[in-house]
PDB file of C-alpha atoms in Angstrom:
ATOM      1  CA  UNK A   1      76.386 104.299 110.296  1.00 95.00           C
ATOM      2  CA  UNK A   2      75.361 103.722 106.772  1.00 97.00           C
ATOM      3  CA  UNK A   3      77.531 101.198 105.088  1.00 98.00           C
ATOM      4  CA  UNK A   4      77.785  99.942 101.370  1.00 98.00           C
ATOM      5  CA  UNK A   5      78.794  96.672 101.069  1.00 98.00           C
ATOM      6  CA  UNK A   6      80.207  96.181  97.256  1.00 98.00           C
ATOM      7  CA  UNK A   7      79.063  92.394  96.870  1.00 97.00           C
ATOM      8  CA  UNK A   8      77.269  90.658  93.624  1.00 95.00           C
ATOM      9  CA  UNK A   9      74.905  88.153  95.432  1.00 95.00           C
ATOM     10  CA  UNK A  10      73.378  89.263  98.109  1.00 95.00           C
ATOM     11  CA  UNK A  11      72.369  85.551  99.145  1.00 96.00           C
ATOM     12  CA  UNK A  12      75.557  84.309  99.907  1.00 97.00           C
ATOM     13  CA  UNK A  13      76.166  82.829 103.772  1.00 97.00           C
ATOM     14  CA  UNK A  14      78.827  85.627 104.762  1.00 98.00           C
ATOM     15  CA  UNK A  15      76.987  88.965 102.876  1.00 98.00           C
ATOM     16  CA  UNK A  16      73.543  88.258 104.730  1.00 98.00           C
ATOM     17  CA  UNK A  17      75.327  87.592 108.000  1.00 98.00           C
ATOM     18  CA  UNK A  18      77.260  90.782 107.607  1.00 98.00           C
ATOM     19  CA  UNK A  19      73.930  92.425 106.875  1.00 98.00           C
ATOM     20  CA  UNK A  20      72.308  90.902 110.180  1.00 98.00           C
ATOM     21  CA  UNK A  21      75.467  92.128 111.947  1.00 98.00           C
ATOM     22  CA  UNK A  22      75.141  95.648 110.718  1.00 98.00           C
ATOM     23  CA  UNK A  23      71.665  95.636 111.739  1.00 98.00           C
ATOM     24  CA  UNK A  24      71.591  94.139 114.905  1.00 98.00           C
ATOM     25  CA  UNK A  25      73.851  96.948 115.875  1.00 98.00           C
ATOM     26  CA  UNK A  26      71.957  99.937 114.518  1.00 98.00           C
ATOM     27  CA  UNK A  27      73.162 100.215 111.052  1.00 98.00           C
ATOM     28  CA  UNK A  28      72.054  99.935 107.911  1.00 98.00           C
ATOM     29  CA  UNK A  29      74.231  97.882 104.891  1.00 98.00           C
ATOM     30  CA  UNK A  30      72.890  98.195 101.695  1.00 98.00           C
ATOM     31  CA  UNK A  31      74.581  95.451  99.292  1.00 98.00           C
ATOM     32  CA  UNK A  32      75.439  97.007  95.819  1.00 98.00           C
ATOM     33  CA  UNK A  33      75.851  94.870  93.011  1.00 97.00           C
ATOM     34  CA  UNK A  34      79.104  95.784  91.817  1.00 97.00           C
ATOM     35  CA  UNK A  35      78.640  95.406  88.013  1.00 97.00           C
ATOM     36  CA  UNK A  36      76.110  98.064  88.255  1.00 97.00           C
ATOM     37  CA  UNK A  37      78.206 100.789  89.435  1.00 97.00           C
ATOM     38  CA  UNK A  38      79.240 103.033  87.286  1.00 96.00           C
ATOM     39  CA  UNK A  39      81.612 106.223  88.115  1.00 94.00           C
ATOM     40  CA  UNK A  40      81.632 110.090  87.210  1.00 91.00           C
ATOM     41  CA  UNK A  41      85.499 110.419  87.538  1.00 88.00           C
ATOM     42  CA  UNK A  42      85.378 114.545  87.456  1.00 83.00           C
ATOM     43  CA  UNK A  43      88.371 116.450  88.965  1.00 78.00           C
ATOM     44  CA  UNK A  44      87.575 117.426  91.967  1.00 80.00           C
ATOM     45  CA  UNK A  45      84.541 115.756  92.476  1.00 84.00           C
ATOM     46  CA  UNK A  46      84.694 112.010  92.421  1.00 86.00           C
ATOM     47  CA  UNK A  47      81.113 110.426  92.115  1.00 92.00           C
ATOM     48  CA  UNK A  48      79.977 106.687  92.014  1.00 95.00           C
ATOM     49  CA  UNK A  49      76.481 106.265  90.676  1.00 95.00           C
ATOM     50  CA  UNK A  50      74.157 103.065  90.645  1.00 96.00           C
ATOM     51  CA  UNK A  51      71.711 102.773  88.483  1.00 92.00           C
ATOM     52  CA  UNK A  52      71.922 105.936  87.563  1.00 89.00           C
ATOM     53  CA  UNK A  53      71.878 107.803  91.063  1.00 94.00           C
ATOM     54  CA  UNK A  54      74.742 109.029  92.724  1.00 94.00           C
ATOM     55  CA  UNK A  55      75.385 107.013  96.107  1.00 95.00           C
ATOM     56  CA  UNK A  56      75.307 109.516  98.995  1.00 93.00           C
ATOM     57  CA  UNK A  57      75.743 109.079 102.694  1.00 95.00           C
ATOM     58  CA  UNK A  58      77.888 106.447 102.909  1.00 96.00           C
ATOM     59  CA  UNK A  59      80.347 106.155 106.071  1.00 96.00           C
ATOM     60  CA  UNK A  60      81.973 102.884 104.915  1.00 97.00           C
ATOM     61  CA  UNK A  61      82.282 100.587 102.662  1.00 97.00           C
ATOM     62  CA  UNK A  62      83.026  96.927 102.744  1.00 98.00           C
ATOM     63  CA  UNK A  63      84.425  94.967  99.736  1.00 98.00           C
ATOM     64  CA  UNK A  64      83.484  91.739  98.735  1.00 97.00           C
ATOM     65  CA  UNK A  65      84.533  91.754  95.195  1.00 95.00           C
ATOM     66  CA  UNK A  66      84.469  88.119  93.395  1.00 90.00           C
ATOM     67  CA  UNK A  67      87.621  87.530  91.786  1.00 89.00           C
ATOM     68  CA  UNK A  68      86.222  87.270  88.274  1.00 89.00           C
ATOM     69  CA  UNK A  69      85.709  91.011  88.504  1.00 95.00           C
ATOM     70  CA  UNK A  70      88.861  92.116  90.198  1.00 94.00           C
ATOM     71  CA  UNK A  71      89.600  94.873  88.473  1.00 95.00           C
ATOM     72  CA  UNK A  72      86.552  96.473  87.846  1.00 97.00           C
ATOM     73  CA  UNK A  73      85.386  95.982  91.351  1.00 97.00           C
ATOM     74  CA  UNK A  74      88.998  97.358  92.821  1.00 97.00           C
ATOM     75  CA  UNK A  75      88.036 100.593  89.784  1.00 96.00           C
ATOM     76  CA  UNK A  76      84.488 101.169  91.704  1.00 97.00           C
ATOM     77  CA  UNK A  77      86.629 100.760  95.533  1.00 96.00           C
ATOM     78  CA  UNK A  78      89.312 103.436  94.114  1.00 94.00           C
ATOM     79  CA  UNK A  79      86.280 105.392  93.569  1.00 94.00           C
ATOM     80  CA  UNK A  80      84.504 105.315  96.720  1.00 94.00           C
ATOM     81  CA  UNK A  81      88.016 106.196  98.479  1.00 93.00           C
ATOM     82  CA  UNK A  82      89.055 109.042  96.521  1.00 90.00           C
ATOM     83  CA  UNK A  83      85.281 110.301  97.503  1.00 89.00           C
ATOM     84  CA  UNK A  84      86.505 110.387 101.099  1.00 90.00           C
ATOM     85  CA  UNK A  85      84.636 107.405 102.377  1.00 93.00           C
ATOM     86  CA  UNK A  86      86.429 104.559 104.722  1.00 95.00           C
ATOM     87  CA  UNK A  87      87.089 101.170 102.731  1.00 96.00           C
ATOM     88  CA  UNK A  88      87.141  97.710 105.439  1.00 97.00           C
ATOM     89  CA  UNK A  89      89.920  96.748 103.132  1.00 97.00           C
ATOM     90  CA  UNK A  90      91.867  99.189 100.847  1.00 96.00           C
ATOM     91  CA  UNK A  91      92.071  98.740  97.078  1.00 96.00           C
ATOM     92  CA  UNK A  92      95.545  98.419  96.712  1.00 95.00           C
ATOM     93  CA  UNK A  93      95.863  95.748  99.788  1.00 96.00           C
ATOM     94  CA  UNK A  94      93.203  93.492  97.781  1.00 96.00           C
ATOM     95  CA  UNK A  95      95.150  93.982  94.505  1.00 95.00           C
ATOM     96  CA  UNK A  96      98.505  92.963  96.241  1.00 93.00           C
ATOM     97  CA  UNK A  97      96.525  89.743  97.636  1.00 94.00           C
ATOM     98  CA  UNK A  98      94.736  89.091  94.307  1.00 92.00           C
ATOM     99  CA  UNK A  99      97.881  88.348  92.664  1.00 91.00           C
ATOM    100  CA  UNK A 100      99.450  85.205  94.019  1.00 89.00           C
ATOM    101  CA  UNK A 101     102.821  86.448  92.878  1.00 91.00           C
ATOM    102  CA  UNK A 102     102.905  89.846  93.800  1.00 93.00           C
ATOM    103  CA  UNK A 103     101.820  88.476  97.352  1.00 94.00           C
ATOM    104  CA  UNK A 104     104.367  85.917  97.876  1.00 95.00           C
ATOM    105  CA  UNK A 105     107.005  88.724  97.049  1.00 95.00           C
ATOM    106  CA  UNK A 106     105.834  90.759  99.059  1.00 96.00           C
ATOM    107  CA  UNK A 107     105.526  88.420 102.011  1.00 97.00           C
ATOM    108  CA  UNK A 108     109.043  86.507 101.005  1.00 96.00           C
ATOM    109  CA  UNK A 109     110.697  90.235 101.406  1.00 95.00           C
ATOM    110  CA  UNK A 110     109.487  90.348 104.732  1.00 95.00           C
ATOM    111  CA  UNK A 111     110.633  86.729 105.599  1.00 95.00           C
ATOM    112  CA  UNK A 112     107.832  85.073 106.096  1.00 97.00           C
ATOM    113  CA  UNK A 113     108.050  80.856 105.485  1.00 95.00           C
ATOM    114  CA  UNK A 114     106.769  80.136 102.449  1.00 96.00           C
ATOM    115  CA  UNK A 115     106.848  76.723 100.445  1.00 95.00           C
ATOM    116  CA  UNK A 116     109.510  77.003  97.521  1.00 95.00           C
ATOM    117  CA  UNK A 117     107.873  78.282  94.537  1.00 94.00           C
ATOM    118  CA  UNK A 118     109.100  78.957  90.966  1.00 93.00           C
ATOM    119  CA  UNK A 119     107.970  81.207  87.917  1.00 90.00           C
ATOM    120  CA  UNK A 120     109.329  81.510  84.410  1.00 81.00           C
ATOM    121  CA  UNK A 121     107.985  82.413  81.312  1.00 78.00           C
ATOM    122  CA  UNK A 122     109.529  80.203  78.844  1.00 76.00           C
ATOM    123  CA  UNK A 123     108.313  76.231  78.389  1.00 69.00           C
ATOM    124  CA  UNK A 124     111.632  75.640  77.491  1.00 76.00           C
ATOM    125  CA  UNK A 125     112.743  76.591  80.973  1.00 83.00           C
ATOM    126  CA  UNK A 126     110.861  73.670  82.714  1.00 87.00           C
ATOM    127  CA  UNK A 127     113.594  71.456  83.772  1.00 90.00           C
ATOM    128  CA  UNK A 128     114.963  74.385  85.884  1.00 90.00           C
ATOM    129  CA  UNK A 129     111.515  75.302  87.526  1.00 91.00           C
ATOM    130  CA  UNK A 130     111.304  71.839  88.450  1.00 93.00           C
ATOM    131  CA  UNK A 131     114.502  72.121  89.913  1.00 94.00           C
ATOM    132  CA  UNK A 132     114.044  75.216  91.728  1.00 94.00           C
ATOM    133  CA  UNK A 133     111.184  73.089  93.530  1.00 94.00           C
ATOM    134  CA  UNK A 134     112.503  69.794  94.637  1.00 94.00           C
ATOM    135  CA  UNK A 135     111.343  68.355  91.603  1.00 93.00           C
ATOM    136  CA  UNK A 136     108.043  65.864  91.448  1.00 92.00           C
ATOM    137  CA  UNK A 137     105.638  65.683  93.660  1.00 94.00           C
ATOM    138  CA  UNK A 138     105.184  69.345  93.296  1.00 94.00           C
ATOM    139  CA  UNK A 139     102.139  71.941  93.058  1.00 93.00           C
ATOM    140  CA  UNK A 140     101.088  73.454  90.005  1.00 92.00           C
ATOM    141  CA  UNK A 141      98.442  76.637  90.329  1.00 88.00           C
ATOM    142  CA  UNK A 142      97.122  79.005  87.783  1.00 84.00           C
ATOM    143  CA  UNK A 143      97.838  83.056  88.926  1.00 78.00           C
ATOM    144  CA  UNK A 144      93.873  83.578  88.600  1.00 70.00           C
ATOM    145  CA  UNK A 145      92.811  80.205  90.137  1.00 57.00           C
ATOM    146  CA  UNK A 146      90.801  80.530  93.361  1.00 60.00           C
ATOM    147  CA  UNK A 147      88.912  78.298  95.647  1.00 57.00           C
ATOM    148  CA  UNK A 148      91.221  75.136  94.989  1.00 58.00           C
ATOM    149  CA  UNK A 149      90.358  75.610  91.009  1.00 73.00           C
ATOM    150  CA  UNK A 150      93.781  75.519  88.557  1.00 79.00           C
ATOM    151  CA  UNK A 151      95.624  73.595  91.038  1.00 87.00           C
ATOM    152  CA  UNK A 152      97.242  70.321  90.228  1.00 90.00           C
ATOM    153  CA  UNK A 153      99.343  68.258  92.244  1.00 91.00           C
ATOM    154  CA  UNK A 154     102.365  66.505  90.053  1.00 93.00           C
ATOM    155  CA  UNK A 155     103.276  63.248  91.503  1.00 93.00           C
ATOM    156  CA  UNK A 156     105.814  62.482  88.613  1.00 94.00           C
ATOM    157  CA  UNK A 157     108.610  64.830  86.578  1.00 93.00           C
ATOM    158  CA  UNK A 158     107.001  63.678  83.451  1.00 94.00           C
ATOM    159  CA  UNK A 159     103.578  64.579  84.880  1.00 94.00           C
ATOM    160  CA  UNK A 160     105.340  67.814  85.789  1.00 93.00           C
ATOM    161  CA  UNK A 161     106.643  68.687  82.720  1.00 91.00           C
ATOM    162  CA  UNK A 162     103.792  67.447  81.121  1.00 91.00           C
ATOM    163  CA  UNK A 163     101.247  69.951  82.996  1.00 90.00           C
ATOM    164  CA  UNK A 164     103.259  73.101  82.819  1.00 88.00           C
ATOM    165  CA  UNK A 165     104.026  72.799  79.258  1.00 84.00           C
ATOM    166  CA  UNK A 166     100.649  72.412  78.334  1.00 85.00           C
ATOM    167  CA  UNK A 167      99.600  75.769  80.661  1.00 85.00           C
ATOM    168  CA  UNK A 168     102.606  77.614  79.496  1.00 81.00           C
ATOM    169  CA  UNK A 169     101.461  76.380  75.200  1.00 80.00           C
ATOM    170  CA  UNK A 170      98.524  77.720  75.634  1.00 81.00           C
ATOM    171  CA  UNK A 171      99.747  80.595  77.524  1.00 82.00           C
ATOM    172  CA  UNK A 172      98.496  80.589  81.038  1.00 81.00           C
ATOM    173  CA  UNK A 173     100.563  82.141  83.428  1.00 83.00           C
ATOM    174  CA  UNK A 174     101.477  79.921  86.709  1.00 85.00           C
ATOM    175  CA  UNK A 175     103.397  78.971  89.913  1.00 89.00           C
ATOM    176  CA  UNK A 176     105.367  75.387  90.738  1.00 93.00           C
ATOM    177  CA  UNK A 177     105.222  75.119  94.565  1.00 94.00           C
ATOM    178  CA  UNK A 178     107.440  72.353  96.410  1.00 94.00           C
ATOM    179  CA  UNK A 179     105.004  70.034  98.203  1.00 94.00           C
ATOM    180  CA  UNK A 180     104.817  69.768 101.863  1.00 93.00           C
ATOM    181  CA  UNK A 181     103.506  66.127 101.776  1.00 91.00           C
ATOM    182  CA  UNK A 182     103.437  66.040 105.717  1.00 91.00           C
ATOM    183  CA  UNK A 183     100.814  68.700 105.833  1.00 89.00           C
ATOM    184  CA  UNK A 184      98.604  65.388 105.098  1.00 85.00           C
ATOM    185  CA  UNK A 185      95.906  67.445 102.863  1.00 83.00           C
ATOM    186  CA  UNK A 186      95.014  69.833 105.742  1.00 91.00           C
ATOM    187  CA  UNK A 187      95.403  73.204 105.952  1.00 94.00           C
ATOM    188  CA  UNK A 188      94.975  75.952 108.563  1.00 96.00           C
ATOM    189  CA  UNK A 189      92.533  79.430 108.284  1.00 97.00           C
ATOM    190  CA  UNK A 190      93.554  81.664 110.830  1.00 98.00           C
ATOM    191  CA  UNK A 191      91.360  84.887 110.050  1.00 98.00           C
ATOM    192  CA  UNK A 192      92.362  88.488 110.799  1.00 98.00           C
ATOM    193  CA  UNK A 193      91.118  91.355 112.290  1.00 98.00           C
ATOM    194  CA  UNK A 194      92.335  94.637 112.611  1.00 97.00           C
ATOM    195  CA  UNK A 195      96.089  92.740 113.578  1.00 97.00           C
ATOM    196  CA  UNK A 196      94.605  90.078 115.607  1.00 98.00           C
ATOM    197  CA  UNK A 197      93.577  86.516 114.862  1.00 98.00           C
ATOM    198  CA  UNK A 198      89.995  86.107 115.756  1.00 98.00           C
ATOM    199  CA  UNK A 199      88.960  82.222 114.789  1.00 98.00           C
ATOM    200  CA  UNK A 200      90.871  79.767 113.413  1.00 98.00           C
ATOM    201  CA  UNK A 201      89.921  76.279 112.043  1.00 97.00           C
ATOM    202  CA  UNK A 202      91.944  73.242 110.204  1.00 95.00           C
ATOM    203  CA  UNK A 203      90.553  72.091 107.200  1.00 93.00           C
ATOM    204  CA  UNK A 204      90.997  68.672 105.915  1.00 89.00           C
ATOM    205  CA  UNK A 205      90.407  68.159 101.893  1.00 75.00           C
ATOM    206  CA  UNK A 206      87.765  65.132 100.744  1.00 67.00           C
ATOM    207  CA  UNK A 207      89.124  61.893 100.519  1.00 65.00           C
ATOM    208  CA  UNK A 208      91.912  61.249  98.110  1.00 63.00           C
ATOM    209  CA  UNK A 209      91.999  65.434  97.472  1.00 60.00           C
ATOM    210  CA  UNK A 210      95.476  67.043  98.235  1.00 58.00           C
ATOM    211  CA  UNK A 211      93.428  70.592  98.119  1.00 55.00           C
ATOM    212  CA  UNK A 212      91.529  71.117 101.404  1.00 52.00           C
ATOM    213  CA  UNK A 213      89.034  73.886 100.053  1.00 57.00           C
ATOM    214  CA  UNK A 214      85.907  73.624 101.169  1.00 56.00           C
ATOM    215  CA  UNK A 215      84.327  74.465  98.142  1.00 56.00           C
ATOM    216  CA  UNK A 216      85.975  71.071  97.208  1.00 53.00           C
ATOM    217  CA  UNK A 217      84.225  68.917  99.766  1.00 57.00           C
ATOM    218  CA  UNK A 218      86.766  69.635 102.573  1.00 74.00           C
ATOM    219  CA  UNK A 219      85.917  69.913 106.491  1.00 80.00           C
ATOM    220  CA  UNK A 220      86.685  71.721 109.137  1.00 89.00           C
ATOM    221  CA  UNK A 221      87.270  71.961 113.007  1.00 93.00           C
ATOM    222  CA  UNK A 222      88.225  74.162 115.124  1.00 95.00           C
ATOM    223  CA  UNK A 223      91.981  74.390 116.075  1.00 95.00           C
ATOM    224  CA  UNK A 224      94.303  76.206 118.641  1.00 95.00           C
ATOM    225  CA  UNK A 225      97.599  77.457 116.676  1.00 97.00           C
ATOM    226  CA  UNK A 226     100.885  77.620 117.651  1.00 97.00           C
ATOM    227  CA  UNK A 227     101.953  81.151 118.857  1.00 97.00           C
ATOM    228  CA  UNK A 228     104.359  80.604 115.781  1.00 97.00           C
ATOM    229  CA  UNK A 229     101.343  80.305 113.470  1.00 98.00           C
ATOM    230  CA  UNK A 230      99.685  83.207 115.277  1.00 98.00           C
ATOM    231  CA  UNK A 231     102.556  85.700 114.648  1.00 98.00           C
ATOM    232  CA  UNK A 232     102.892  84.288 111.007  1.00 98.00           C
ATOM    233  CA  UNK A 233      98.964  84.872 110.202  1.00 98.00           C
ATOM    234  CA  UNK A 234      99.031  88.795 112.048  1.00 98.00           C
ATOM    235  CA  UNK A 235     102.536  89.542 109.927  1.00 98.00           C
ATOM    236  CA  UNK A 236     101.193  88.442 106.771  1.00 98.00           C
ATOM    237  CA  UNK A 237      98.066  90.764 107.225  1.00 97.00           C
ATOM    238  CA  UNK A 238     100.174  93.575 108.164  1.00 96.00           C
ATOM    239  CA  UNK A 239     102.456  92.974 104.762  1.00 96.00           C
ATOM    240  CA  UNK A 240      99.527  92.773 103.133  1.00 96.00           C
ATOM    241  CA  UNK A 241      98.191  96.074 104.263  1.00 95.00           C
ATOM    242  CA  UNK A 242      94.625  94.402 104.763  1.00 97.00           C
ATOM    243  CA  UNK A 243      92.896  94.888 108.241  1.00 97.00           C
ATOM    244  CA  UNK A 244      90.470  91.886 107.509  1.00 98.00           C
ATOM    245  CA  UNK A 245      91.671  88.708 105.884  1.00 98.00           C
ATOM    246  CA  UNK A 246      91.721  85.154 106.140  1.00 98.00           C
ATOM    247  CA  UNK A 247      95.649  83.510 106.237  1.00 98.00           C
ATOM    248  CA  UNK A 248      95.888  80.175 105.000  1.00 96.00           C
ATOM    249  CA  UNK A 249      98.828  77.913 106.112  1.00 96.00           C
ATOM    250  CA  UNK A 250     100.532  74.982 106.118  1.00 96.00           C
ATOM    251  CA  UNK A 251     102.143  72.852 108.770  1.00 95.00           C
ATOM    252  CA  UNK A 252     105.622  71.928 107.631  1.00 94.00           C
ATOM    253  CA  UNK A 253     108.672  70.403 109.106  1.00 94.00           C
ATOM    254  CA  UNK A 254     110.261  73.500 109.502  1.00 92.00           C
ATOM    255  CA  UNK A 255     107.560  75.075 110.787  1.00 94.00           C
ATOM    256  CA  UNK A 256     104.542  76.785 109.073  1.00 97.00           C
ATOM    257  CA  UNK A 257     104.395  77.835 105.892  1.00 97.00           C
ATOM    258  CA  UNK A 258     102.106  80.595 103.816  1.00 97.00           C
ATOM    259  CA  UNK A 259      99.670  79.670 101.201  1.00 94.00           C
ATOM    260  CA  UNK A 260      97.606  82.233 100.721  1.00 93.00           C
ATOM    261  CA  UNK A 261      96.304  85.541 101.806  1.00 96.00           C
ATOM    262  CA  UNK A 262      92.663  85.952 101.175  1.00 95.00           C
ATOM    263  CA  UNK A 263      91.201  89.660 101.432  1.00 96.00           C
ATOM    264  CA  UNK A 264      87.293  88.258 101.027  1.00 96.00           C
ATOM    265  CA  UNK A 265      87.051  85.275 103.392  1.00 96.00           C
ATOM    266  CA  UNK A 266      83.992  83.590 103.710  1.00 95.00           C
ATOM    267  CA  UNK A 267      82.067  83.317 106.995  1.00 97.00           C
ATOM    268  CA  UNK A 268      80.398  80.439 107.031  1.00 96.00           C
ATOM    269  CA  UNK A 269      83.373  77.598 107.354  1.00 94.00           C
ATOM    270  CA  UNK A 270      84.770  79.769 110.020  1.00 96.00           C
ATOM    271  CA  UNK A 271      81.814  80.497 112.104  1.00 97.00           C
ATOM    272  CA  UNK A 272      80.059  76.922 111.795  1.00 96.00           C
ATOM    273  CA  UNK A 273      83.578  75.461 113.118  1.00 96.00           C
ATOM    274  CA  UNK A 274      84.159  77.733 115.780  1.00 97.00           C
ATOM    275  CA  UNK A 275      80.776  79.089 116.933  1.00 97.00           C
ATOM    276  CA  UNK A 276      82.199  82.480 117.206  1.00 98.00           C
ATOM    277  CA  UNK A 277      80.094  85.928 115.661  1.00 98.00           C
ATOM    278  CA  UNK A 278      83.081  86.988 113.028  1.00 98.00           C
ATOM    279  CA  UNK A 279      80.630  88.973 111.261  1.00 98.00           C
ATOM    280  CA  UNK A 280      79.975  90.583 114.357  1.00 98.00           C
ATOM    281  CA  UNK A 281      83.449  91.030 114.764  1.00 98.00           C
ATOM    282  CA  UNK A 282      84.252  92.850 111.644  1.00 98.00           C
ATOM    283  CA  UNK A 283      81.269  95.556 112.200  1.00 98.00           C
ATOM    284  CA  UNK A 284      82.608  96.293 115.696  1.00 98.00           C
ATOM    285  CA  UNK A 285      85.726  96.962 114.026  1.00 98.00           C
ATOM    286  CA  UNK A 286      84.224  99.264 111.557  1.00 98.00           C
ATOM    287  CA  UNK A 287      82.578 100.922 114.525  1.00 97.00           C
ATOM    288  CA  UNK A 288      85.633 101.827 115.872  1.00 96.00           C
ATOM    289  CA  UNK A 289      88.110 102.594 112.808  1.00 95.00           C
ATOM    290  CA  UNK A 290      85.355 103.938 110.308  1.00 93.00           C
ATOM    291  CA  UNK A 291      86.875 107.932 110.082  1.00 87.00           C
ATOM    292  CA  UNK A 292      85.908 109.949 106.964  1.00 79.00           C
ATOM    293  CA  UNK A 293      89.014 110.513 104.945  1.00 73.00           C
ATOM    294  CA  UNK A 294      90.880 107.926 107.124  1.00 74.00           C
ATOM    295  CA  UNK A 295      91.834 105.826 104.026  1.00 69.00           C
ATOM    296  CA  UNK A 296      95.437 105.561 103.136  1.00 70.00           C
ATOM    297  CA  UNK A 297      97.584 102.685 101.459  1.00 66.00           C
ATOM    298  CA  UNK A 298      99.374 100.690 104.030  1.00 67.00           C
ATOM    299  CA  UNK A 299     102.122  97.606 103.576  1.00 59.00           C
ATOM    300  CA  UNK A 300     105.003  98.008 100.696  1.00 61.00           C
ATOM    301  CA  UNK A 301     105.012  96.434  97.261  1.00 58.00           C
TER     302      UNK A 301
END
């Protein structure tokens, strides 16, 4: 096969392990900067160019599109599907995950736990947020934060109120989560594919850090989950519509709870804590799903 892989540093842990993947199975993956796409969007005959040339030949395509460039990298995705060629992850499944709230409706329609999580518009409406939550200590994320960035933990109302009036005056949108204190700064990755969960790990955040990113400073180790947590990672992917992803939970004292549904999860914490070949993992898949024209949007909302 001859994959495109829409990606803006070709350096980065997971994209050359992807690349090694592709290759030590017979295939070549050619990384295309997404910024310098561009696309011909004739009726009839859909073209993306880069550069200048028209891409040709391609029998996949797998998106790793940085969040800063959502939607112009979701724009150059559309493009490649309505051309006819096989996306790992479809453009409208990545947009659903993208936005935090859009994702948490969609996964609170179909039941799945969640931690209790408020929205409003208006500063003046902060008393009720707060209330909707549990009040203080509570978690306070930006829409467009990613990688633990634009998320505060409130260990006081006044804190509280403090942080989200300040966001909402200069008019940033964002969520107030409740906070599951005895999820004692660890979180658990269980990544997807293709309905299954492949590898999971627990990650711990850095001392005296709620967030348990690694990008923070967190570790990780390998973990065995709960069939619980296994169901709860597989029907958030299917909600989702994504066939890769990596589902980040909580553990919670009424059992676990969603945090986030990521549709570009890095390799590298996942692999180095479990020793298994993900990358490997998600070509096979390709191998076996990649059909010309296959492409169609799956999951509601």
């Amino acid at each position: 096969m001859k994959i495109a892989m829409l990606a803006r540093n070709a350096n980065l842990y997971s994209h050359k392990r992807l690349v090694e993947a592709a290759e030590e199975r017979g295939h070549e993956l050619d990384i295309l900067n997404t910024l310098r796409c561009s696309m011909n969007i004739t009726s009839h005959r859909p073209r993306v160019m880069y550069d200048g040339n028209t891409l040709s030949g391609y029998d996949a395509v797998i998106p790793r599109i940085g969040a800063s460039i959502t939607q112009y990298g979701l724009a150059v995705l559309r493009q490649f599907e309505m051309s006819g060629i096989w996306s790992l992850n479809e453009s409208v499944a990545i947009g659903r995950a993208r936005d935090k709230l859009r994702s948490l409706q969609v996964l609170s329609r179909r039941g799945l736990g969640l931690p209790v999580t408020a929205f409003a518009h208006d500063p003046k409406q902060t008393d009720e947020v707060l209330k909707v939550v549990g009040g203080a200590p509570c978690v306070i994320k930006l829409l467009e934060g990613t990688q633990g960035i634009g998320v505060v933990l409130a260990e006081t109302d006044k804190s509280a109120k403090s942080v989200i009036e300040a966001f909402r005056g200069a008019n940033v949108n964002i969520l107030v989560q409740e906070f599951i204190k005895e999820a004692g700064s660890s979180d658990i990755r269980a990544f997807v594919i293709g309905g299954k969960v492949v590898a999971a790990m627990m990650r711990t955040g850095a001392e005296d850090d709620f967030r348990s990113n690694l990008h923070r400073g967190g570790s990780a180790k390998t973990i065995k989950i709960t069939p619980e947590e296994r169901s709860t990672a597989v029907r958030a992917a299917k909600a989702m519509g994504l066939n890769v992803c990596g589902v980040d939970m909580l553990r919670s004292n009424h059992g676990p709870v969603i945090m986030e549904v990521n549709s570009s999860p890095g390799l590298e914490g996942i692999e180095n804590a479990t020793g298994k070949d993900v990358a490997g993992m998600i070509i096979d898949f390709i191998e076996k799903n990649q059909t010309p024209g296959k492409t169609r949007t799956r999951g509601q909302g």
